[in-house]
Amino acid sequence: MFESVGKKMNFNNLFNNKKESNNYLLKGGMIIDPNEKVVKKKDILIKGKIISKINEEIVCKSDDYIKIDCNGLYICPGIVDMRVNLGEPGLEHKETIKSACKAAASGGITSMICMPNTSPVIDQPAIIQSIQRKAREVALTKVFCTGSLTRGTNGDEISELQLMFESGAVGFTDGNKSIANARIMRRALNYVKSFNGLIIQHAEEQELSKKGIANEGEVATRLGLTGIPSYAEAMIVQRDLWLVKDTKCRYHVSHISTKETVEIIRNAKKSGINITCDTAPPYFLLNELAIENYRTFSKLLPPLRTEDDRKEIIKGILDGTIDAIVSDHTPQDQDAKRLPFNQAEFGGVGLETLLPLTLSLVKNYDLDLISAISLITKNPSEILGLNVGSLKINNEADITVFDLDKPWKVKPEKFHSKSKNSPFDSLLVQGKNLMTFVRGRLVYNFK
Amino acid sequence: MNGIDKLKNYPHKHLLGIEGLLPNSLNFLLDLSQKYVKFLEKNSKKLDYLKNKTCINLFFENSTRTRTSFELAGKKLGADMLNISVGTSSIKKGETLIDTAMTLNAMQPDLIVVRHNDAGAVKLLSEKVNCGVINAGDGPHEHPTQALLDALTILSRKKTIAGLKVAICGDIMHSRVARSNIHLLNTLGAEVRVIGPATLIPKEIDSLGVKVFYNMKDGLKDIDIIIMLRLQLERMSGSFVPSIREYFRFYGLDREKLNYAKPDALILHPGPMNRGVEIDTELADDLDRSAIFDQVRMGVAVRMACLKALVKK
């Protein structure tokens, strides 16, 4: 994955899914604590599964602990990625739980929240349980499921939401489909209130975006591609706001991409409505020009927008309108992308680039390091109501150790993900995850 | 030549679109086409420039005039022309475009002419083959040889393109002919307008350098050339226009609307025509005003020029 590594990487050395646990002492790293909002040089002691101590100088007998020198490195809570598409079950040729967990662990992600648009769709408890069982076997990154909001994501009947909630569903969404029917949306928002469930919306007015494959405007017109108007997104958010105001349910808009959406959410937050949202790296780093030459790796959903939209997304991140950054990892095999633009599938992989691309906001846009880390740890964890993404004593030790400045080149062929469809192919980035701890185990170690 | 030297050869490997071609490239192809127009007028002999060269016509979409005129053009130049139509090929069996491209490439043709219903598909194919590729229409993106033959038709009647006022009327949104014509006419110095109902004008088309009009009366004022487009009923989902009757009433070209243009305005239509939908039958048959059948004749010459220019010696 990195230019600097000459020798061929060996999976057995990189990943560790053995059940035995060691005690670790991470010495001399800069600890980024999003809860305390400080970056300070401290030692951190991992005992069994949990974080047992964080202090200026921890001394202990060397045979009880594996000591790791973290001088010059940064230590933060493990990354929580709220939007990942797993290929399993049903689309194992694109991604398996194992390959996704490897990709996540190597990217510093310790908790993945997967979308329900698998095949079959996650619309009943049994499928959630089966995915969780698989994830436990793989034993790398933690996997949480969302359940589909409507049966089969067909949009017309709500799924067994509370049963899925009981089985561990952390939120409800129809994945890359918007809930088009306002009545169903209202019922769902009302229904999940009884158990304080979270609804995650992919905002897109489906009739307006029908057959659309690119952002409507100059580029789509010139290339002869059917456009998706940018307000198709804002329109649904606007509609949902009425419903959220009425039902007062927990509501989250995923991967927002337009100026208008940022403005609407900014105003909604000001007026005290309980709404959260996230975006993904392509929407703050790329614009619609990336589809020039019919580059199908840049065919995303929502589509890449204009430069004005991109700038406003960054503004939204800086002023706190946008709560979280997600990878929006959507693996697609070669056959799904090596096609005419119109026929190619939507989406790009992102697990292995989430950290450096988020850090690019620190390097290039004056976002402070604590806020950047919060966007991918504390904030998503709080939105979902999970007990991850922090460095609290006695919490499970989900920890990421990274080099803030290490430069590397994105080479998808070296990705651990089964699919290589990255819109950031060949980009030079800075910041590299070096070690990932999940439940106190060192699951990934980049040597 | 807009300050650019006259070319001896066409400087590109493929002809995928008009966008990005410089005036000298366009003029090179047009000059060569003009030679073939004269040749076709004089005799019915065949030439042997492309003797022992193989050209493949690969058409994923139905076509009469484009495919036939490429075939005829190739034969006039002595090339061996192969036609592959999708109905009888492996594409129907589920072969991907790239596999089709690589299969054909392995047969070492000298040129492939491709039409496909998706924008960008011809470019994708061109990246996978060693020979030159001519785009014979890719979705609503481009149809360069049509734009060239339109330009040739205009030149044959008006002598020059620079300074002319050209209106492209009708279904701009779904039209590759419109996009190629806009690029070509702009590059050669014409003033281009598009006219149509707002539902058929794509967003920000003005950024391609055209003026947008929503009614024929204003749009056709002082116009030298009218390019009528076919209402592409097969590409439409949802109601872009309420009825053919209403469309013809406001956007169909008839004598009355033609009077808004200059008295010697010339009518072009890429075909196939929907008589009574976008153009009045009597007008379509008026050989003084309509150059529709000239266009077909020019089509063969233009395609001869393109084949000649792109097949490697």
PDB file of C-alpha atoms in Angstrom, chain B residues 79-301:
ATOM      1  CA  ALA B  79     -11.706  -1.463 -48.184  1.00  0.00           C
ATOM      2  CA  ASP B  80     -13.213  -4.722 -46.984  1.00  0.00           C
ATOM      3  CA  MET B  81     -16.199  -3.779 -44.876  1.00  0.00           C
ATOM      4  CA  LEU B  82     -17.606  -6.083 -42.229  1.00  0.00           C
ATOM      5  CA  ASN B  83     -20.936  -5.429 -40.610  1.00  0.00           C
ATOM      6  CA  ILE B  84     -21.740  -6.658 -37.155  1.00  0.00           C
ATOM      7  CA  SER B  85     -25.209  -6.013 -35.957  1.00  0.00           C
ATOM      8  CA  VAL B  86     -26.053  -6.701 -32.387  1.00  0.00           C
ATOM      9  CA  GLY B  87     -29.031  -8.916 -33.030  1.00  0.00           C
ATOM     10  CA  THR B  88     -26.924 -11.757 -34.371  1.00  0.00           C
ATOM     11  CA  SER B  89     -23.719 -11.380 -32.357  1.00  0.00           C
ATOM     12  CA  SER B  90     -22.432 -12.524 -28.979  1.00  0.00           C
ATOM     13  CA  ILE B  91     -23.420  -9.243 -27.424  1.00  0.00           C
ATOM     14  CA  LYS B  92     -26.912 -10.633 -27.233  1.00  0.00           C
ATOM     15  CA  LYS B  93     -25.412 -13.595 -25.389  1.00  0.00           C
ATOM     16  CA  GLY B  94     -24.160 -11.311 -22.648  1.00  0.00           C
ATOM     17  CA  GLU B  95     -20.668 -10.439 -23.795  1.00  0.00           C
ATOM     18  CA  THR B  96     -19.420  -7.173 -22.327  1.00  0.00           C
ATOM     19  CA  LEU B  97     -18.362  -4.255 -24.467  1.00  0.00           C
ATOM     20  CA  ILE B  98     -14.730  -4.667 -23.470  1.00  0.00           C
ATOM     21  CA  ASP B  99     -14.715  -8.363 -24.380  1.00  0.00           C
ATOM     22  CA  THR B 100     -16.284  -7.558 -27.722  1.00  0.00           C
ATOM     23  CA  ALA B 101     -13.601  -4.926 -28.261  1.00  0.00           C
ATOM     24  CA  MET B 102     -10.779  -7.298 -27.404  1.00  0.00           C
ATOM     25  CA  THR B 103     -12.210 -10.054 -29.570  1.00  0.00           C
ATOM     26  CA  LEU B 104     -12.473  -7.781 -32.564  1.00  0.00           C
ATOM     27  CA  ASN B 105      -9.050  -6.354 -31.846  1.00  0.00           C
ATOM     28  CA  ALA B 106      -7.544  -9.829 -31.985  1.00  0.00           C
ATOM     29  CA  MET B 107      -8.762 -10.037 -35.584  1.00  0.00           C
ATOM     30  CA  GLN B 108      -6.545  -7.028 -36.359  1.00  0.00           C
ATOM     31  CA  PRO B 109      -8.915  -4.752 -38.201  1.00  0.00           C
ATOM     32  CA  ASP B 110      -7.604  -1.452 -39.556  1.00  0.00           C
ATOM     33  CA  LEU B 111     -10.534   0.576 -38.290  1.00  0.00           C
ATOM     34  CA  ILE B 112     -13.677   0.096 -36.259  1.00  0.00           C
ATOM     35  CA  VAL B 113     -16.800   2.217 -36.648  1.00  0.00           C
ATOM     36  CA  VAL B 114     -18.975   2.025 -33.563  1.00  0.00           C
ATOM     37  CA  ARG B 115     -22.421   3.131 -32.579  1.00  0.00           C
ATOM     38  CA  HIS B 116     -23.619   2.499 -29.051  1.00  0.00           C
ATOM     39  CA  ASN B 117     -26.596   3.632 -27.025  1.00  0.00           C
ATOM     40  CA  ASP B 118     -24.497   4.730 -24.027  1.00  0.00           C
ATOM     41  CA  ALA B 119     -22.530   7.966 -23.842  1.00  0.00           C
ATOM     42  CA  GLY B 120     -18.810   7.280 -23.576  1.00  0.00           C
ATOM     43  CA  ALA B 121     -19.072   3.655 -24.704  1.00  0.00           C
ATOM     44  CA  VAL B 122     -17.155   4.276 -27.918  1.00  0.00           C
ATOM     45  CA  LYS B 123     -14.337   5.932 -26.004  1.00  0.00           C
ATOM     46  CA  LEU B 124     -14.182   2.953 -23.665  1.00  0.00           C
ATOM     47  CA  LEU B 125     -13.963   0.607 -26.633  1.00  0.00           C
ATOM     48  CA  SER B 126     -11.282   2.738 -28.274  1.00  0.00           C
ATOM     49  CA  GLU B 127      -9.070   2.315 -25.201  1.00  0.00           C
ATOM     50  CA  LYS B 128      -9.021  -1.441 -25.681  1.00  0.00           C
ATOM     51  CA  VAL B 129      -8.106  -1.709 -29.366  1.00  0.00           C
ATOM     52  CA  ASN B 130      -4.986  -0.981 -31.375  1.00  0.00           C
ATOM     53  CA  CYS B 131      -6.651   0.419 -34.469  1.00  0.00           C
ATOM     54  CA  GLY B 132      -8.444   3.699 -35.018  1.00  0.00           C
ATOM     55  CA  VAL B 133     -12.055   4.057 -33.948  1.00  0.00           C
ATOM     56  CA  ILE B 134     -14.755   6.281 -35.407  1.00  0.00           C
ATOM     57  CA  ASN B 135     -17.680   7.208 -33.225  1.00  0.00           C
ATOM     58  CA  ALA B 136     -20.864   6.769 -35.235  1.00  0.00           C
ATOM     59  CA  GLY B 137     -22.961   7.977 -32.309  1.00  0.00           C
ATOM     60  CA  ASP B 138     -22.715   7.247 -28.586  1.00  0.00           C
ATOM     61  CA  GLY B 139     -25.947   7.809 -26.697  1.00  0.00           C
ATOM     62  CA  PRO B 140     -26.747  11.490 -26.362  1.00  0.00           C
ATOM     63  CA  HIS B 141     -23.054  12.416 -26.403  1.00  0.00           C
ATOM     64  CA  GLU B 142     -21.583  12.930 -29.899  1.00  0.00           C
ATOM     65  CA  HIS B 143     -22.013  11.994 -33.537  1.00  0.00           C
ATOM     66  CA  PRO B 144     -19.006  13.634 -35.184  1.00  0.00           C
ATOM     67  CA  THR B 145     -19.460  12.473 -38.773  1.00  0.00           C
ATOM     68  CA  GLN B 146     -23.007  13.854 -38.778  1.00  0.00           C
ATOM     69  CA  ALA B 147     -21.712  17.262 -37.688  1.00  0.00           C
ATOM     70  CA  LEU B 148     -19.052  17.126 -40.394  1.00  0.00           C
ATOM     71  CA  LEU B 149     -21.552  16.263 -43.086  1.00  0.00           C
ATOM     72  CA  ASP B 150     -23.846  19.051 -41.885  1.00  0.00           C
ATOM     73  CA  ALA B 151     -20.934  21.442 -42.113  1.00  0.00           C
ATOM     74  CA  LEU B 152     -20.124  20.174 -45.586  1.00  0.00           C
ATOM     75  CA  THR B 153     -23.722  20.674 -46.659  1.00  0.00           C
ATOM     76  CA  ILE B 154     -23.704  24.199 -45.284  1.00  0.00           C
ATOM     77  CA  LEU B 155     -20.407  24.920 -47.060  1.00  0.00           C
ATOM     78  CA  SER B 156     -21.776  23.667 -50.355  1.00  0.00           C
ATOM     79  CA  ARG B 157     -24.631  26.166 -50.219  1.00  0.00           C
ATOM     80  CA  LYS B 158     -23.246  29.080 -48.216  1.00  0.00           C
ATOM     81  CA  LYS B 159     -19.495  28.846 -49.008  1.00  0.00           C
ATOM     82  CA  THR B 160     -18.465  29.632 -45.423  1.00  0.00           C
ATOM     83  CA  ILE B 161     -19.448  28.806 -41.875  1.00  0.00           C
ATOM     84  CA  ALA B 162     -17.849  31.670 -39.988  1.00  0.00           C
ATOM     85  CA  GLY B 163     -20.372  34.371 -39.243  1.00  0.00           C
ATOM     86  CA  LEU B 164     -23.468  32.313 -40.044  1.00  0.00           C
ATOM     87  CA  LYS B 165     -26.339  32.184 -37.593  1.00  0.00           C
ATOM     88  CA  VAL B 166     -27.449  28.616 -37.007  1.00  0.00           C
ATOM     89  CA  ALA B 167     -30.445  27.426 -35.026  1.00  0.00           C
ATOM     90  CA  ILE B 168     -30.709  23.856 -33.773  1.00  0.00           C
ATOM     91  CA  CYS B 169     -34.333  23.108 -33.018  1.00  0.00           C
ATOM     92  CA  GLY B 170     -36.187  20.475 -31.055  1.00  0.00           C
ATOM     93  CA  ASP B 171     -35.056  17.699 -28.775  1.00  0.00           C
ATOM     94  CA  ILE B 172     -31.649  19.021 -27.746  1.00  0.00           C
ATOM     95  CA  MET B 173     -31.538  16.970 -24.557  1.00  0.00           C
ATOM     96  CA  HIS B 174     -31.418  13.551 -26.177  1.00  0.00           C
ATOM     97  CA  SER B 175     -29.475  14.619 -29.258  1.00  0.00           C
ATOM     98  CA  ARG B 176     -25.868  13.699 -29.974  1.00  0.00           C
ATOM     99  CA  VAL B 177     -26.206  15.529 -33.286  1.00  0.00           C
ATOM    100  CA  ALA B 178     -26.905  18.755 -31.407  1.00  0.00           C
ATOM    101  CA  ARG B 179     -23.823  18.412 -29.212  1.00  0.00           C
ATOM    102  CA  SER B 180     -21.473  17.621 -32.088  1.00  0.00           C
ATOM    103  CA  ASN B 181     -22.926  20.426 -34.173  1.00  0.00           C
ATOM    104  CA  ILE B 182     -22.613  22.933 -31.355  1.00  0.00           C
ATOM    105  CA  HIS B 183     -18.922  22.116 -30.924  1.00  0.00           C
ATOM    106  CA  LEU B 184     -18.185  22.138 -34.651  1.00  0.00           C
ATOM    107  CA  LEU B 185     -20.097  25.280 -35.573  1.00  0.00           C
ATOM    108  CA  ASN B 186     -18.675  27.167 -32.608  1.00  0.00           C
ATOM    109  CA  THR B 187     -15.152  26.078 -33.470  1.00  0.00           C
ATOM    110  CA  LEU B 188     -15.566  27.289 -37.051  1.00  0.00           C
ATOM    111  CA  GLY B 189     -16.977  30.642 -35.963  1.00  0.00           C
ATOM    112  CA  ALA B 190     -20.741  30.407 -36.406  1.00  0.00           C
ATOM    113  CA  GLU B 191     -23.270  31.775 -33.935  1.00  0.00           C
ATOM    114  CA  VAL B 192     -25.302  28.900 -32.555  1.00  0.00           C
ATOM    115  CA  ARG B 193     -28.733  28.971 -30.982  1.00  0.00           C
ATOM    116  CA  VAL B 194     -30.836  26.162 -29.625  1.00  0.00           C
ATOM    117  CA  ILE B 195     -34.610  26.297 -29.692  1.00  0.00           C
ATOM    118  CA  GLY B 196     -37.030  23.937 -28.010  1.00  0.00           C
ATOM    119  CA  PRO B 197     -39.413  23.441 -25.115  1.00  0.00           C
ATOM    120  CA  ALA B 198     -37.553  23.881 -21.814  1.00  0.00           C
ATOM    121  CA  THR B 199     -38.155  20.211 -20.988  1.00  0.00           C
ATOM    122  CA  LEU B 200     -35.947  19.225 -23.922  1.00  0.00           C
ATOM    123  CA  ILE B 201     -33.140  21.722 -23.300  1.00  0.00           C
ATOM    124  CA  PRO B 202     -30.511  20.249 -20.955  1.00  0.00           C
ATOM    125  CA  LYS B 203     -29.252  22.224 -17.962  1.00  0.00           C
ATOM    126  CA  GLU B 204     -26.436  24.700 -18.546  1.00  0.00           C
ATOM    127  CA  ILE B 205     -26.297  24.016 -22.278  1.00  0.00           C
ATOM    128  CA  ASP B 206     -25.389  27.711 -22.600  1.00  0.00           C
ATOM    129  CA  SER B 207     -21.985  26.854 -21.178  1.00  0.00           C
ATOM    130  CA  LEU B 208     -21.261  25.063 -24.463  1.00  0.00           C
ATOM    131  CA  GLY B 209     -21.520  28.467 -26.130  1.00  0.00           C
ATOM    132  CA  VAL B 210     -25.093  28.660 -27.377  1.00  0.00           C
ATOM    133  CA  LYS B 211     -28.013  31.000 -26.849  1.00  0.00           C
ATOM    134  CA  VAL B 212     -31.187  29.341 -25.658  1.00  0.00           C
ATOM    135  CA  PHE B 213     -34.633  30.201 -27.033  1.00  0.00           C
ATOM    136  CA  TYR B 214     -37.951  28.711 -26.046  1.00  0.00           C
ATOM    137  CA  ASN B 215     -39.978  29.865 -29.018  1.00  0.00           C
ATOM    138  CA  MET B 216     -39.404  29.643 -32.736  1.00  0.00           C
ATOM    139  CA  LYS B 217     -40.346  33.227 -33.530  1.00  0.00           C
ATOM    140  CA  ASP B 218     -37.538  34.791 -31.487  1.00  0.00           C
ATOM    141  CA  GLY B 219     -35.109  31.953 -32.046  1.00  0.00           C
ATOM    142  CA  LEU B 220     -35.343  31.932 -35.843  1.00  0.00           C
ATOM    143  CA  LYS B 221     -34.914  35.681 -36.308  1.00  0.00           C
ATOM    144  CA  ASP B 222     -32.093  36.403 -38.815  1.00  0.00           C
ATOM    145  CA  ILE B 223     -31.167  32.727 -38.985  1.00  0.00           C
ATOM    146  CA  ASP B 224     -29.205  31.369 -41.981  1.00  0.00           C
ATOM    147  CA  ILE B 225     -29.364  27.669 -41.176  1.00  0.00           C
ATOM    148  CA  ILE B 226     -32.049  25.682 -39.383  1.00  0.00           C
ATOM    149  CA  ILE B 227     -31.108  22.233 -38.141  1.00  0.00           C
ATOM    150  CA  MET B 228     -34.258  20.363 -37.189  1.00  0.00           C
ATOM    151  CA  LEU B 229     -33.840  17.434 -34.835  1.00  0.00           C
ATOM    152  CA  ARG B 230     -35.907  14.333 -34.577  1.00  0.00           C
ATOM    153  CA  LEU B 231     -38.128  14.015 -31.525  1.00  0.00           C
ATOM    154  CA  GLN B 232     -36.475  10.921 -30.029  1.00  0.00           C
ATOM    155  CA  LEU B 233     -39.548   9.167 -28.774  1.00  0.00           C
ATOM    156  CA  GLU B 234     -37.551   6.053 -27.857  1.00  0.00           C
ATOM    157  CA  ARG B 235     -35.270   7.876 -25.422  1.00  0.00           C
ATOM    158  CA  MET B 236     -37.994   9.580 -23.498  1.00  0.00           C
ATOM    159  CA  SER B 237     -39.236   8.552 -20.101  1.00  0.00           C
ATOM    160  CA  GLY B 238     -41.971  10.695 -18.661  1.00  0.00           C
ATOM    161  CA  SER B 239     -43.776  13.427 -20.465  1.00  0.00           C
ATOM    162  CA  PHE B 240     -41.354  15.842 -22.047  1.00  0.00           C
ATOM    163  CA  VAL B 241     -44.072  17.132 -24.376  1.00  0.00           C
ATOM    164  CA  PRO B 242     -47.802  16.637 -23.877  1.00  0.00           C
ATOM    165  CA  SER B 243     -48.645  15.560 -27.414  1.00  0.00           C
ATOM    166  CA  ILE B 244     -47.281  15.459 -30.913  1.00  0.00           C
ATOM    167  CA  ARG B 245     -50.049  17.794 -31.995  1.00  0.00           C
ATOM    168  CA  GLU B 246     -48.993  20.396 -29.464  1.00  0.00           C
ATOM    169  CA  TYR B 247     -45.312  19.921 -30.269  1.00  0.00           C
ATOM    170  CA  PHE B 248     -45.868  20.441 -33.970  1.00  0.00           C
ATOM    171  CA  ARG B 249     -47.995  23.508 -33.355  1.00  0.00           C
ATOM    172  CA  PHE B 250     -45.220  25.286 -31.443  1.00  0.00           C
ATOM    173  CA  TYR B 251     -41.958  23.695 -32.579  1.00  0.00           C
ATOM    174  CA  GLY B 252     -42.712  21.897 -35.844  1.00  0.00           C
ATOM    175  CA  LEU B 253     -41.185  23.686 -38.816  1.00  0.00           C
ATOM    176  CA  ASP B 254     -43.715  24.879 -41.377  1.00  0.00           C
ATOM    177  CA  ARG B 255     -43.865  27.745 -43.898  1.00  0.00           C
ATOM    178  CA  GLU B 256     -45.131  30.178 -41.325  1.00  0.00           C
ATOM    179  CA  LYS B 257     -42.337  29.603 -38.863  1.00  0.00           C
ATOM    180  CA  LEU B 258     -39.772  29.434 -41.631  1.00  0.00           C
ATOM    181  CA  ASN B 259     -40.711  33.018 -42.499  1.00  0.00           C
ATOM    182  CA  TYR B 260     -39.193  34.191 -39.226  1.00  0.00           C
ATOM    183  CA  ALA B 261     -35.775  33.202 -40.553  1.00  0.00           C
ATOM    184  CA  LYS B 262     -33.797  34.855 -43.345  1.00  0.00           C
ATOM    185  CA  PRO B 263     -35.450  34.512 -46.771  1.00  0.00           C
ATOM    186  CA  ASP B 264     -32.688  32.188 -47.957  1.00  0.00           C
ATOM    187  CA  ALA B 265     -32.473  30.117 -44.785  1.00  0.00           C
ATOM    188  CA  LEU B 266     -31.536  26.512 -45.377  1.00  0.00           C
ATOM    189  CA  ILE B 267     -33.144  23.554 -43.592  1.00  0.00           C
ATOM    190  CA  LEU B 268     -31.147  20.546 -42.424  1.00  0.00           C
ATOM    191  CA  HIS B 269     -32.363  17.416 -40.715  1.00  0.00           C
ATOM    192  CA  PRO B 270     -30.131  14.501 -39.657  1.00  0.00           C
ATOM    193  CA  GLY B 271     -32.899  12.015 -40.320  1.00  0.00           C
ATOM    194  CA  PRO B 272     -34.848   9.877 -39.933  1.00  0.00           C
ATOM    195  CA  MET B 273     -37.597  12.475 -40.217  1.00  0.00           C
ATOM    196  CA  ASN B 274     -40.865  12.309 -38.363  1.00  0.00           C
ATOM    197  CA  ARG B 275     -43.006  14.077 -40.911  1.00  0.00           C
ATOM    198  CA  GLY B 276     -45.729  16.068 -39.236  1.00  0.00           C
ATOM    199  CA  VAL B 277     -43.946  15.957 -35.886  1.00  0.00           C
ATOM    200  CA  GLU B 278     -40.959  18.245 -36.248  1.00  0.00           C
ATOM    201  CA  ILE B 279     -41.190  19.152 -39.901  1.00  0.00           C
ATOM    202  CA  ASP B 280     -43.991  19.796 -42.351  1.00  0.00           C
ATOM    203  CA  THR B 281     -44.012  17.270 -45.217  1.00  0.00           C
ATOM    204  CA  GLU B 282     -44.288  19.823 -47.981  1.00  0.00           C
ATOM    205  CA  LEU B 283     -41.318  21.758 -46.577  1.00  0.00           C
ATOM    206  CA  ALA B 284     -39.196  18.642 -46.214  1.00  0.00           C
ATOM    207  CA  ASP B 285     -39.678  17.965 -49.920  1.00  0.00           C
ATOM    208  CA  ASP B 286     -38.940  21.516 -51.053  1.00  0.00           C
ATOM    209  CA  LEU B 287     -35.489  21.096 -52.579  1.00  0.00           C
ATOM    210  CA  ASP B 288     -34.793  24.835 -52.641  1.00  0.00           C
ATOM    211  CA  ARG B 289     -35.127  25.201 -48.933  1.00  0.00           C
ATOM    212  CA  SER B 290     -34.351  21.780 -47.594  1.00  0.00           C
ATOM    213  CA  ALA B 291     -30.924  20.178 -47.941  1.00  0.00           C
ATOM    214  CA  ILE B 292     -32.007  16.931 -46.355  1.00  0.00           C
ATOM    215  CA  PHE B 293     -31.128  14.755 -49.315  1.00  0.00           C
ATOM    216  CA  ASP B 294     -27.908  16.689 -49.942  1.00  0.00           C
ATOM    217  CA  GLN B 295     -26.927  15.681 -46.448  1.00  0.00           C
ATOM    218  CA  VAL B 296     -27.208  12.010 -47.271  1.00  0.00           C
ATOM    219  CA  ARG B 297     -25.017  12.509 -50.347  1.00  0.00           C
ATOM    220  CA  MET B 298     -22.470  14.477 -48.327  1.00  0.00           C
ATOM    221  CA  GLY B 299     -22.555  11.728 -45.736  1.00  0.00           C
ATOM    222  CA  VAL B 300     -20.822   9.274 -48.029  1.00  0.00           C
ATOM    223  CA  ALA B 301     -18.082  11.782 -48.903  1.00  0.00           C
TER     224      ALA B 301
END
